[in-house]
Coordinates of C-alpha atoms in Angstrom, one line a residue:
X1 CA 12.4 26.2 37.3
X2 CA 14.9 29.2 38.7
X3 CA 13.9 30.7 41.5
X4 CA 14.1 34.3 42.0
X5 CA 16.7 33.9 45.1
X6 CA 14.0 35.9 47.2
X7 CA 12.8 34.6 51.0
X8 CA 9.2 34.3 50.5
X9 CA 7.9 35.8 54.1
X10 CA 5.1 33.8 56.0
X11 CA 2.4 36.7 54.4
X12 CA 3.2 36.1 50.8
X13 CA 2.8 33.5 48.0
X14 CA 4.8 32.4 45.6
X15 CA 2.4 31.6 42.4
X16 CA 2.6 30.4 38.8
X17 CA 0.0 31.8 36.8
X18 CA -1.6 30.5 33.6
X19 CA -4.6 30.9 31.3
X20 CA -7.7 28.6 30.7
X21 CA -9.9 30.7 28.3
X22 CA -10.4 33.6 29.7
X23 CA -10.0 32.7 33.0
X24 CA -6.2 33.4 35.3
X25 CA -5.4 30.7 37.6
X26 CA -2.5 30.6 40.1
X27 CA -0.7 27.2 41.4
X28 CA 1.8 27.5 44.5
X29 CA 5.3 27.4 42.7
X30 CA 6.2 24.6 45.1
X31 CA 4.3 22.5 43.5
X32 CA 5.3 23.6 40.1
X33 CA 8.8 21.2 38.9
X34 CA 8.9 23.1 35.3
X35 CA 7.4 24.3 32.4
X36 CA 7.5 22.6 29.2
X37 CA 5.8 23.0 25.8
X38 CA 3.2 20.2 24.5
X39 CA 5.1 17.3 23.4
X40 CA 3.8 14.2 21.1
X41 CA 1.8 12.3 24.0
X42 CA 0.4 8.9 23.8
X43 CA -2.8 8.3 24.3
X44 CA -3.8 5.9 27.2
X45 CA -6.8 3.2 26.9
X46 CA -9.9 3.6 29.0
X47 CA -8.8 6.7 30.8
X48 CA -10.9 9.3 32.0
X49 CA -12.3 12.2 30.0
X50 CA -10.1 14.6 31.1
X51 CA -7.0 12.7 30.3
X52 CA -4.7 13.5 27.7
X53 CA -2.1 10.6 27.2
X54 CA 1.1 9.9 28.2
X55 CA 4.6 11.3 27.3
X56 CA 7.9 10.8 27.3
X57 CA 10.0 13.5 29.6
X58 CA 13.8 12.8 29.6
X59 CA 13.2 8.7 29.6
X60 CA 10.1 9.1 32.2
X61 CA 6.5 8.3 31.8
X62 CA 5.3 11.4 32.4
X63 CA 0.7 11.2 32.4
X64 CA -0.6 14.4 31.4
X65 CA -4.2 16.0 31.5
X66 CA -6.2 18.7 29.5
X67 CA -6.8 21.8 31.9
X68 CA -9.6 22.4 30.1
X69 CA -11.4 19.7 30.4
X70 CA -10.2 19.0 33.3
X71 CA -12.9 21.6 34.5
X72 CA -15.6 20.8 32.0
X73 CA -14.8 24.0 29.7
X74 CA -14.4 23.1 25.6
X75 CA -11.3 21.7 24.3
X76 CA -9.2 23.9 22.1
X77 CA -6.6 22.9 19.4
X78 CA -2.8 23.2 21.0
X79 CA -0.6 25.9 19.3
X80 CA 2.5 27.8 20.2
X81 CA 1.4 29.1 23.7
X82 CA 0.3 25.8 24.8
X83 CA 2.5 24.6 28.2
X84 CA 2.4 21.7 30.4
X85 CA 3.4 22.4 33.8
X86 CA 4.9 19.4 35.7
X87 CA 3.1 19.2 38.8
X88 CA 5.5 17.4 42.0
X89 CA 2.5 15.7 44.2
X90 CA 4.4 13.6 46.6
X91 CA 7.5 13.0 44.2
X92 CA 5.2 11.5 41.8
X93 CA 5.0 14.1 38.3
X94 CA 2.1 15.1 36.1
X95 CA 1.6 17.4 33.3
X96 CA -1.2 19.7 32.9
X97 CA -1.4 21.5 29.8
X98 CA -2.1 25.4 29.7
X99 CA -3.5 27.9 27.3
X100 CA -0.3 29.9 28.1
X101 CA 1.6 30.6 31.1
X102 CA 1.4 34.2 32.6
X103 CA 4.4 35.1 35.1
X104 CA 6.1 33.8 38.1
X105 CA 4.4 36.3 41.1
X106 CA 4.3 36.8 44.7
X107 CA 1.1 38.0 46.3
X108 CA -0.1 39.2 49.8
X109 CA -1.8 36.5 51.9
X110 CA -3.8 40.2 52.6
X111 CA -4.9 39.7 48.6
X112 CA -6.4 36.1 48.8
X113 CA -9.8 36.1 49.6
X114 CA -12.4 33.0 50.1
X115 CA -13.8 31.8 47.2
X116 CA -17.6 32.3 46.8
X117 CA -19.7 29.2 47.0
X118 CA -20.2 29.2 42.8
X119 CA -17.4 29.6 40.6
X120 CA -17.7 29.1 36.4
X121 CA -16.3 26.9 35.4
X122 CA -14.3 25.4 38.8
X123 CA -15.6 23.2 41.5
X124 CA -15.0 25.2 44.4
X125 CA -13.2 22.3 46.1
X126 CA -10.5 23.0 43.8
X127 CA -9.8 26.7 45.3
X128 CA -8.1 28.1 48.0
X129 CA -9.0 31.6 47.5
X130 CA -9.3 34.5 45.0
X131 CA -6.2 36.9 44.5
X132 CA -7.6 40.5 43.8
X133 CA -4.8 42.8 42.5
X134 CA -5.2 45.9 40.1
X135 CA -8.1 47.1 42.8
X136 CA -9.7 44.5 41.8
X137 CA -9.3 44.2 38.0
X138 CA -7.0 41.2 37.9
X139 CA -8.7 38.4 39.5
X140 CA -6.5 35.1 39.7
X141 CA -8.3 31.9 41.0
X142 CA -6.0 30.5 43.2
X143 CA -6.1 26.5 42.8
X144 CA -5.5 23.9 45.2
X145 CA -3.3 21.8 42.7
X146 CA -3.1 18.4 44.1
X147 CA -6.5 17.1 44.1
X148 CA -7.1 18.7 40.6
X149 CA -4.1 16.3 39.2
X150 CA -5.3 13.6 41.4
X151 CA -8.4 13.4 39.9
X152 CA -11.6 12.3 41.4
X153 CA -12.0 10.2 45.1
X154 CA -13.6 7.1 43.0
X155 CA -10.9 7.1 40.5
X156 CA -7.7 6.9 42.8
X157 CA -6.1 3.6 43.0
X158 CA -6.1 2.2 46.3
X159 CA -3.4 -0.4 47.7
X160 CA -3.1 -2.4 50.7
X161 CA 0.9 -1.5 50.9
X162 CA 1.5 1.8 52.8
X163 CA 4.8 3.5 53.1
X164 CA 6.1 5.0 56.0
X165 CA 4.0 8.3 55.6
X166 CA 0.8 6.4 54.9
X167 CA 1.0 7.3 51.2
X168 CA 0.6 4.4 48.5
X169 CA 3.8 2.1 47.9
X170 CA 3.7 1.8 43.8
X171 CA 6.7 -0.7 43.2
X172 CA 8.3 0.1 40.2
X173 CA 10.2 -1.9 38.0
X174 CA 12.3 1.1 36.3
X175 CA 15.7 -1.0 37.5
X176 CA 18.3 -1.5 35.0
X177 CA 20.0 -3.6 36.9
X178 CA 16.7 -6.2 37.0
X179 CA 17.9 -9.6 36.0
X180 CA 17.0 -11.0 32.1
X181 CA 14.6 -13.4 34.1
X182 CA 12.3 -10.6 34.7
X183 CA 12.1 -9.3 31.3
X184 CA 9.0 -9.0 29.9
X185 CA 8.8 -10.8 26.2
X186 CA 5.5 -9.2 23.7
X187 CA 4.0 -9.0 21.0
X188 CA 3.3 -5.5 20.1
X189 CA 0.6 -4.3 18.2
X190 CA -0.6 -0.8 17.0
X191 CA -4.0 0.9 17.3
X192 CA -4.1 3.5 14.9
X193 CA -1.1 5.3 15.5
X194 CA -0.2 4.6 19.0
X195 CA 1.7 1.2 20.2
X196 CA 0.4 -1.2 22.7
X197 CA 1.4 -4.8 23.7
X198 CA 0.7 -8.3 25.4
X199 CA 2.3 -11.0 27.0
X200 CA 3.7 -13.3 24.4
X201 CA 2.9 -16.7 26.3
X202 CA -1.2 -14.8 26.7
X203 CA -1.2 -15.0 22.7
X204 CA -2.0 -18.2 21.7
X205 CA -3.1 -17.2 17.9
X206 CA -2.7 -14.5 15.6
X207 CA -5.3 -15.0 12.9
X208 CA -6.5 -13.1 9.9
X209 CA -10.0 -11.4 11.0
X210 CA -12.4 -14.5 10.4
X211 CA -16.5 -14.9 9.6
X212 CA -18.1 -14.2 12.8
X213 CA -21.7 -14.4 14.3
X214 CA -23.1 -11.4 15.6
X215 CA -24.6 -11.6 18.9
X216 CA -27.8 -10.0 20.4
X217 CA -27.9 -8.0 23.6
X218 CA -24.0 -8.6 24.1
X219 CA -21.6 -5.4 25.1
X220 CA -21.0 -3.0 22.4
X221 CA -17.1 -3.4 22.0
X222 CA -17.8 -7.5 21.1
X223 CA -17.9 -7.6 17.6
X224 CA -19.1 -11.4 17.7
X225 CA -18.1 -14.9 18.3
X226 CA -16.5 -17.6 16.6
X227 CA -15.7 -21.3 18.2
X228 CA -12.7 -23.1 18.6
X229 CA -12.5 -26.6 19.4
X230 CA -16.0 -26.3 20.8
X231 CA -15.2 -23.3 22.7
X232 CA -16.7 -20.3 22.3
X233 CA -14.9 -17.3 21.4
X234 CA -15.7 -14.1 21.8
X235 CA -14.1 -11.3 19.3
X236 CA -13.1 -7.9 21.0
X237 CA -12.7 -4.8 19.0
X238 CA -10.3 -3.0 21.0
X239 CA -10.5 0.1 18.9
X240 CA -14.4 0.2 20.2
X241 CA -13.4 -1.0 23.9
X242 CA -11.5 2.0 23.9
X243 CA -13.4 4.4 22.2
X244 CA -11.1 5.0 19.0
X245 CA -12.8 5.7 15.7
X246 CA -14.0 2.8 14.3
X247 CA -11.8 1.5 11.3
X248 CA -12.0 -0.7 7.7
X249 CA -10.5 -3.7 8.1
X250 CA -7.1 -4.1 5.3
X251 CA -5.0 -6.4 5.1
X252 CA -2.9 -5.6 8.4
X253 CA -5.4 -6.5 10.6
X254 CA -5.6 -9.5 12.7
X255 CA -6.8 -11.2 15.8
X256 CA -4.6 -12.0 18.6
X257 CA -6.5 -14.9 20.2
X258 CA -5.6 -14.8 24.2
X259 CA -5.7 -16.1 27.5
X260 CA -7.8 -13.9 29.3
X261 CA -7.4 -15.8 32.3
X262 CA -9.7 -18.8 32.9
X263 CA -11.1 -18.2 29.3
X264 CA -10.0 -16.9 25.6
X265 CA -10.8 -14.3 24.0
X266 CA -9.8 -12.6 20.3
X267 CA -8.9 -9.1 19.9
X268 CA -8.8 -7.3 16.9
X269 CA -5.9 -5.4 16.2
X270 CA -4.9 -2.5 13.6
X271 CA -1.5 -4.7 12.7
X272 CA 0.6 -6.8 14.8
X273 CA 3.9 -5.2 14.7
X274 CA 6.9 -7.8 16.1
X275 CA 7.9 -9.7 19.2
X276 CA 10.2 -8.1 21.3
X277 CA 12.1 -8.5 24.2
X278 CA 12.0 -6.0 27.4
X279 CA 14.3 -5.5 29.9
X280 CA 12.6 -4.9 33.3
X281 CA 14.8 -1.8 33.6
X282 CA 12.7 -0.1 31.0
X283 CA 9.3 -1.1 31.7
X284 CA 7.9 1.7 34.2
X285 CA 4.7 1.3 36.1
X286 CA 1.2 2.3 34.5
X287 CA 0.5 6.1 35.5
X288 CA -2.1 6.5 38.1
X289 CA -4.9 8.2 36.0
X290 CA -7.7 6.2 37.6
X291 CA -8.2 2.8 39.2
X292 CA -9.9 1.7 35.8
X293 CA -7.0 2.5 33.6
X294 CA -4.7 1.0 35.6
X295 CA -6.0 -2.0 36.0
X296 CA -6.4 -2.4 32.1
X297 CA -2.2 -1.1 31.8
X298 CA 0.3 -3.8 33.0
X299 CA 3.0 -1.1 32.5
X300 CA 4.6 0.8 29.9
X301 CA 7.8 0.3 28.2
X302 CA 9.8 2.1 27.1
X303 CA 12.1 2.0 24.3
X304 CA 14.7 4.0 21.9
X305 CA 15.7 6.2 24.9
X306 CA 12.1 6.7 26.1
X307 CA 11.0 7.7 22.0
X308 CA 8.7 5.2 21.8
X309 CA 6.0 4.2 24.4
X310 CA 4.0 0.7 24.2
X311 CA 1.5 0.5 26.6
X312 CA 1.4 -3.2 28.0
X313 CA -2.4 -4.5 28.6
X314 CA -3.3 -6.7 31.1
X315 CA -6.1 -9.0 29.3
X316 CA -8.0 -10.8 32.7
X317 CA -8.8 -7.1 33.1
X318 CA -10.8 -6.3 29.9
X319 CA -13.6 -8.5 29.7
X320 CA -14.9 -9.9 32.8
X321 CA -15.8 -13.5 33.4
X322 CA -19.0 -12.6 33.6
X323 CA -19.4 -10.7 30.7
X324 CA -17.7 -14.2 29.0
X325 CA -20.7 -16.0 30.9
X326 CA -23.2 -14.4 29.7
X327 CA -21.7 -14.4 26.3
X328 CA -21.4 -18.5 26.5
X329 CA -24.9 -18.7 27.8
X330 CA -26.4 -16.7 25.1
X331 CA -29.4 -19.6 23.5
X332 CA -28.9 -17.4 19.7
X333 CA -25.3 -18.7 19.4
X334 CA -25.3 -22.3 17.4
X335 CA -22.1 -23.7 18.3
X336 CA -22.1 -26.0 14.8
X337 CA -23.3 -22.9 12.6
X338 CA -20.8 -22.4 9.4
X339 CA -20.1 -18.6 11.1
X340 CA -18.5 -20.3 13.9
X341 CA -17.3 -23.3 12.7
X342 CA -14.6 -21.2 10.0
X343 CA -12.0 -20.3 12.3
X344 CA -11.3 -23.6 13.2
X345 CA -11.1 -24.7 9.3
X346 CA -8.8 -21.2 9.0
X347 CA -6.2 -22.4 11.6
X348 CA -5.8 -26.2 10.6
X349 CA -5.7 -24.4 6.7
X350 CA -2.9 -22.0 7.6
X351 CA 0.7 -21.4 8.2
X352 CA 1.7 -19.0 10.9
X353 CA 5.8 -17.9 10.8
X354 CA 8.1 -15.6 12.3
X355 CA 9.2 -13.9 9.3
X356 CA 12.8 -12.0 8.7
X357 CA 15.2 -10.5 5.8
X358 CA 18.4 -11.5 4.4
X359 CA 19.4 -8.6 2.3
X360 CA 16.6 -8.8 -0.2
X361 CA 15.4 -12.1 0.7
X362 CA 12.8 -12.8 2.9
X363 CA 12.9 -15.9 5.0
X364 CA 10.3 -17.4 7.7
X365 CA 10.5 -19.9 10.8
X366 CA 7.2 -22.0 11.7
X367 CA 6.5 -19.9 15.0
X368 CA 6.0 -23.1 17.1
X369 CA 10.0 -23.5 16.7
X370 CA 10.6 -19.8 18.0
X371 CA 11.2 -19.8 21.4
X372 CA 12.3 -15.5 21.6
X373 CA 13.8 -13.1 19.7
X374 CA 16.4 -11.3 21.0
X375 CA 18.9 -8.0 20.2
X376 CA 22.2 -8.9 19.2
X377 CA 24.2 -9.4 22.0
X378 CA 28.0 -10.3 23.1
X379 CA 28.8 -13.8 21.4
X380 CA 31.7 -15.8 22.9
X381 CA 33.7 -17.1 20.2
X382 CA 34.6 -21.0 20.1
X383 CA 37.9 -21.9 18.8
X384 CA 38.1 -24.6 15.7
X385 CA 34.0 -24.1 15.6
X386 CA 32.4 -23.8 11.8
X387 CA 33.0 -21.1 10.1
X388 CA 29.0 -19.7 10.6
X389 CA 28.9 -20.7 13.8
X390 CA 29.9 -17.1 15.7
X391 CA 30.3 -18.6 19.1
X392 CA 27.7 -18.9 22.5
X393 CA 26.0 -16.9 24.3
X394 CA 24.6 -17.0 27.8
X395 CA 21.0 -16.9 27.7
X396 CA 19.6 -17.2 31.3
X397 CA 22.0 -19.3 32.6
X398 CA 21.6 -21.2 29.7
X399 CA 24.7 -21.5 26.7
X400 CA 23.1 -21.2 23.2
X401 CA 25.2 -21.7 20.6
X402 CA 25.0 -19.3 18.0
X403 CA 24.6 -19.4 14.1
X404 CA 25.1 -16.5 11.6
X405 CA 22.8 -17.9 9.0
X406 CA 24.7 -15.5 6.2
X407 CA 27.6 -17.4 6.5
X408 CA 25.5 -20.3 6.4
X409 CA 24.3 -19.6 3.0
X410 CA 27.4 -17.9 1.8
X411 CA 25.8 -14.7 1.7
X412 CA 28.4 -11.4 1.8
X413 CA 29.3 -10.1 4.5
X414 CA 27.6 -7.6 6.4
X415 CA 28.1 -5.5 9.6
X416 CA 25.5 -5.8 12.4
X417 CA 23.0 -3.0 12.7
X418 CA 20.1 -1.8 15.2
X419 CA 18.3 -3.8 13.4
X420 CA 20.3 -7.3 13.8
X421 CA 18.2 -9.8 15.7
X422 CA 19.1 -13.4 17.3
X423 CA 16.1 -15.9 17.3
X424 CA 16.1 -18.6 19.3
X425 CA 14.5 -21.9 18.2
X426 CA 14.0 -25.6 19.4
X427 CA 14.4 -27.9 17.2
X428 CA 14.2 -31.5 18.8
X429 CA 14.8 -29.8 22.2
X430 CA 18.3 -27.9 21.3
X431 CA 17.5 -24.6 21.6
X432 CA 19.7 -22.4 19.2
X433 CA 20.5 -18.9 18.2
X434 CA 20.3 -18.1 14.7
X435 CA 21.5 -14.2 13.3
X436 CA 19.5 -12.9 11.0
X437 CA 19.4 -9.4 9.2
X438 CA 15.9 -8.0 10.3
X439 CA 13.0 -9.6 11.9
X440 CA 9.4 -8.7 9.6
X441 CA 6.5 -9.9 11.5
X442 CA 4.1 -12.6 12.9
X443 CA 3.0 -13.7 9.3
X444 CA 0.4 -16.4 8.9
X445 CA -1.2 -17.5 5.9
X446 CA -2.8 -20.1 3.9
X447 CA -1.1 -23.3 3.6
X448 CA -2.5 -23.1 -0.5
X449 CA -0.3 -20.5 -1.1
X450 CA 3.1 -22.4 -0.1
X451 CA 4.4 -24.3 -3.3
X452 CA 7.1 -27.0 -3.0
X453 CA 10.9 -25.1 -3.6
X454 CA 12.7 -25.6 -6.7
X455 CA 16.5 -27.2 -7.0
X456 CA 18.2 -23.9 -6.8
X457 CA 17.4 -20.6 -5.7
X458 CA 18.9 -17.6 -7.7
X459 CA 20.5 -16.6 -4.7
X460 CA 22.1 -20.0 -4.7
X461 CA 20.6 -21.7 -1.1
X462 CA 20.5 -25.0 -1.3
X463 CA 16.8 -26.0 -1.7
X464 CA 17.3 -28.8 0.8
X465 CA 17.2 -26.4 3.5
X466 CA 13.6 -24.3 2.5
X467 CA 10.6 -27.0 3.0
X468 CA 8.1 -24.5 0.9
X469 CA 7.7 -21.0 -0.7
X470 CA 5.1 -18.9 0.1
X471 CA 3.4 -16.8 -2.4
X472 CA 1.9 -14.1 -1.3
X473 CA 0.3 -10.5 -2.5
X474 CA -0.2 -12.6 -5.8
X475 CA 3.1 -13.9 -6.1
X476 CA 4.7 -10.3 -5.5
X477 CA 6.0 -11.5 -2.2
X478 CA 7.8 -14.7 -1.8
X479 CA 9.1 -16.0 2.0
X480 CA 11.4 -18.7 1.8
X481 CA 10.1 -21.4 5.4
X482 CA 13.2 -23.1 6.4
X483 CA 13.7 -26.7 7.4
X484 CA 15.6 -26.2 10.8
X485 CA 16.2 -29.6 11.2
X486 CA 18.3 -29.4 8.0
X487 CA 19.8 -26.3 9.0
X488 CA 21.1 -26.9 12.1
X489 CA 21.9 -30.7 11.3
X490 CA 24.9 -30.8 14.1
X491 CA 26.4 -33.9 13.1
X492 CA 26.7 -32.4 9.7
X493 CA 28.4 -29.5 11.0
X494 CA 30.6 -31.5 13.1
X495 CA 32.0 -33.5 10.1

């Protein structure tokens, strides 16, 4: 924010004043980094009351709370007066949004009085005084901003790290030049309409929503359990852990069964939307709402130039192993009942693949040879190599060679787009990168619906290399589940 190129004297103060209802309220402008309309914000799991979401401001995370309820008073719609104010609290930013922002003043410390012991509407810890100007007809409560964006004394995260003022060390990971070691690879997933994500060696499963047995006396958000190889499996409806409207199941929605750490659990998502990679460089740490929400947020990543926000969970952290115990111990819960029993028959019935396009064509790997999938990324040509082979890259220290599976099958040429992907695979231990179009999703479906292939495709692919065709949506959708050890027959291509 400009400043008005005025010395502020030891008897005045600088203030930015805003609106809360009816009510004026003054911040000192030091504290004040700018003023901003209400952008889209993201909404942030198990937060407090008071807290709005999560935003993106020029590729930072930027955590942003409701003024309004902030001090208990009713929340309002947001329209064309709305701000946020970026609040600076020991270099570390957060937005508060405003009913509308008033002016820029300075005032008389000779105008400030001491705030009476009850105030509507404000704590009066929050105050450091009441400016009185017009003779009195303009009152402005004068806010001690920092503890009202640092939220409550139980809520603050503590650490045992201290820098060399005593405040908090948070040890961020917003460092481009982080090593692809350090990358964080996860399967995203959305909740309505905002994006959230877990570590993709925590996900052991992702299952259609199975037949579950409901259990008595058992925490609210646990929609039931199911059994696994004789363990016991409780079901987590996130949308209810974290207070979202509740929601009819469709076809989108599945369980991502995970390692909770020491025990499994399945979660029930709204759709499970791809596996990605992460550089470390874009994954900032979780915003310091409260020590609940950030135990619950690993970090949040962020993607597209800071457009798109996933908020990365940290499963030990949202059931407990004792509420697991308790679960477990539960005498109502008949570990050979037909309820709990059907998710074992589900997963030994099923087919679970990494699906992805090929022009029109949509192909799937069995996700058990998918070691990642990457962004296209510089290839190193090999001379006298196949003609689909595009070269190697350097994956980790690692050389992959790479295969551009539209040359493969002959397919035309076609430029690579944001939307180009390598996935690497193991097949009998060589790990290999194959280019493909698109990637689609975690797909998994019943191993009835995959019929052999037939000699010839009408796009021409050989049907030696497709070991079924999956039918799906009645036959509307057909994905094409390769054979990689035909595909990337090495001796073949060597010939």
């Amino acid at each position: 924010m400009a400043s008005s190129g005025k010395i502020t004297s030891f008897n005045e103060r600088q203030l930015v004043t805003f609106h809360l209802g009816d009510d004026e309220f003054g911040a000192d402008i030091m504290h004040v980094k700018e003023i901003v309309r209400v952008p889209e914000i993201t909404r942030v799991p198990y937060a407090l009351d008071y807290i709005e979401g999560a935003c993106n401001l020029r590729g930072n995370v930027l955590p942003v709370i409701d003024g309004r309820a902030r001090f208990n008073m009713e929340r309002k719609e947001k329209d064309e007066n709305s701000r946020v104010l970026v609040i600076d609290v020991n270099g570390k930013a957060t937005g508060v949004i405003v009913d509308r922002v008033s002016e820029v003043i300075r005032v008389s410390t000779s105008d400030i009085e001491e705030p009476p012991q009850i105030v509507k509407n404000v704590d009066a810890e929050y105050l450091h005084g009441i400016v009185k100007l017009d003779n009195g007809n303009r009152l402005i409560m004068l806010l001690d901003i920092v503890p009202v964006v640092n939220g409550d004394a139980e809520a603050k995260t503590q650490t045992n790290e201290k820098d060399t003022k005593g405040e908090p060390v948070v040890k961020s990971r917003d460092d481009s030049t982080s090593d692809a070691a350090s990358d964080e690879q996860l399967v995203s997933f959305l909740l309505g309409n905002e994006e959230y994500s877990i570590g993709i060696m925590q996900v052991k499963e992702i299952i259609r929503l199975p037949e579950m047995m409901k259990v008595p006396n058992c925490e609210a958000y646990v929609d039931g359990v199911v059994s696994i190889r004789n363990h016991l499996l409780p079901i987590i409806n996130l949308r209810s852990y974290f207070g979202l409207d509740s929601k009819e199941t469709t076809d989108h929605t599945r369980v991502l069964v995970v390692d909770m750490g020491g025990f499994t659990a399945g979660m029930i998502v709204d759709k499970v939307s791809e596996v990605l990679r992460v550089p470390a460089g874009m994954i900032q740490p979780p915003p310091k709402f409260s020590a609940q929400s950030g135990e619950q947020l690993k970090g949040v990543a962020k993607l597209d130039n800071g457009k798109r926000l996933i908020m990365m969970l940290e499963p030990s952290k949202i059931i407990s192993a004792d509420t697991y115990r308790k679960i477990s111990e539960l005498n109502g819960v008949s570990m050979e009942s037909d309820g709990v029993k059907s998710i074992e028959r589900q997963i030994m019935d099923e087919e679970q693949l990494v699906a992805f396009k090929m022009d029109n064509e949509e192909y799937g790997i069995k996700i058990k040879e998918v070691q990642e999938i990457n962004r296209m990324t510089e290839v190193t040509q090999i001379p006298r190599a196949p003609h689909y082979i595009n070269g190697i890259v350097n994956l980790r220290g690692n050389i992959i060679p790479v295969l551009d599976l539209r040359k493969f099958f002959g397919l035309s040429k076609k430029g690579m787009t944001d939307a180009t992907r390598i996935i690497i695979v193991d097949s009998a231990g060589v790990k290999t990168g194959i280019i493909v179009d698109s990637v689609s999703e975690v797909l998994r479906f019943e191993k009835a619906l995959i019929e052999s292939p037939p000699e010839l495709f009408s796009n021409g692919i050989d049907s030696s290399y497709v070991e079924g065709v999956g039918k799906l949506d009645d036959g509307k959708r057909m994905v094409l589940i390769l054979r990689l050890d035909k595909v990337l027959d090495f001796e073949k291509m060597s010939a």
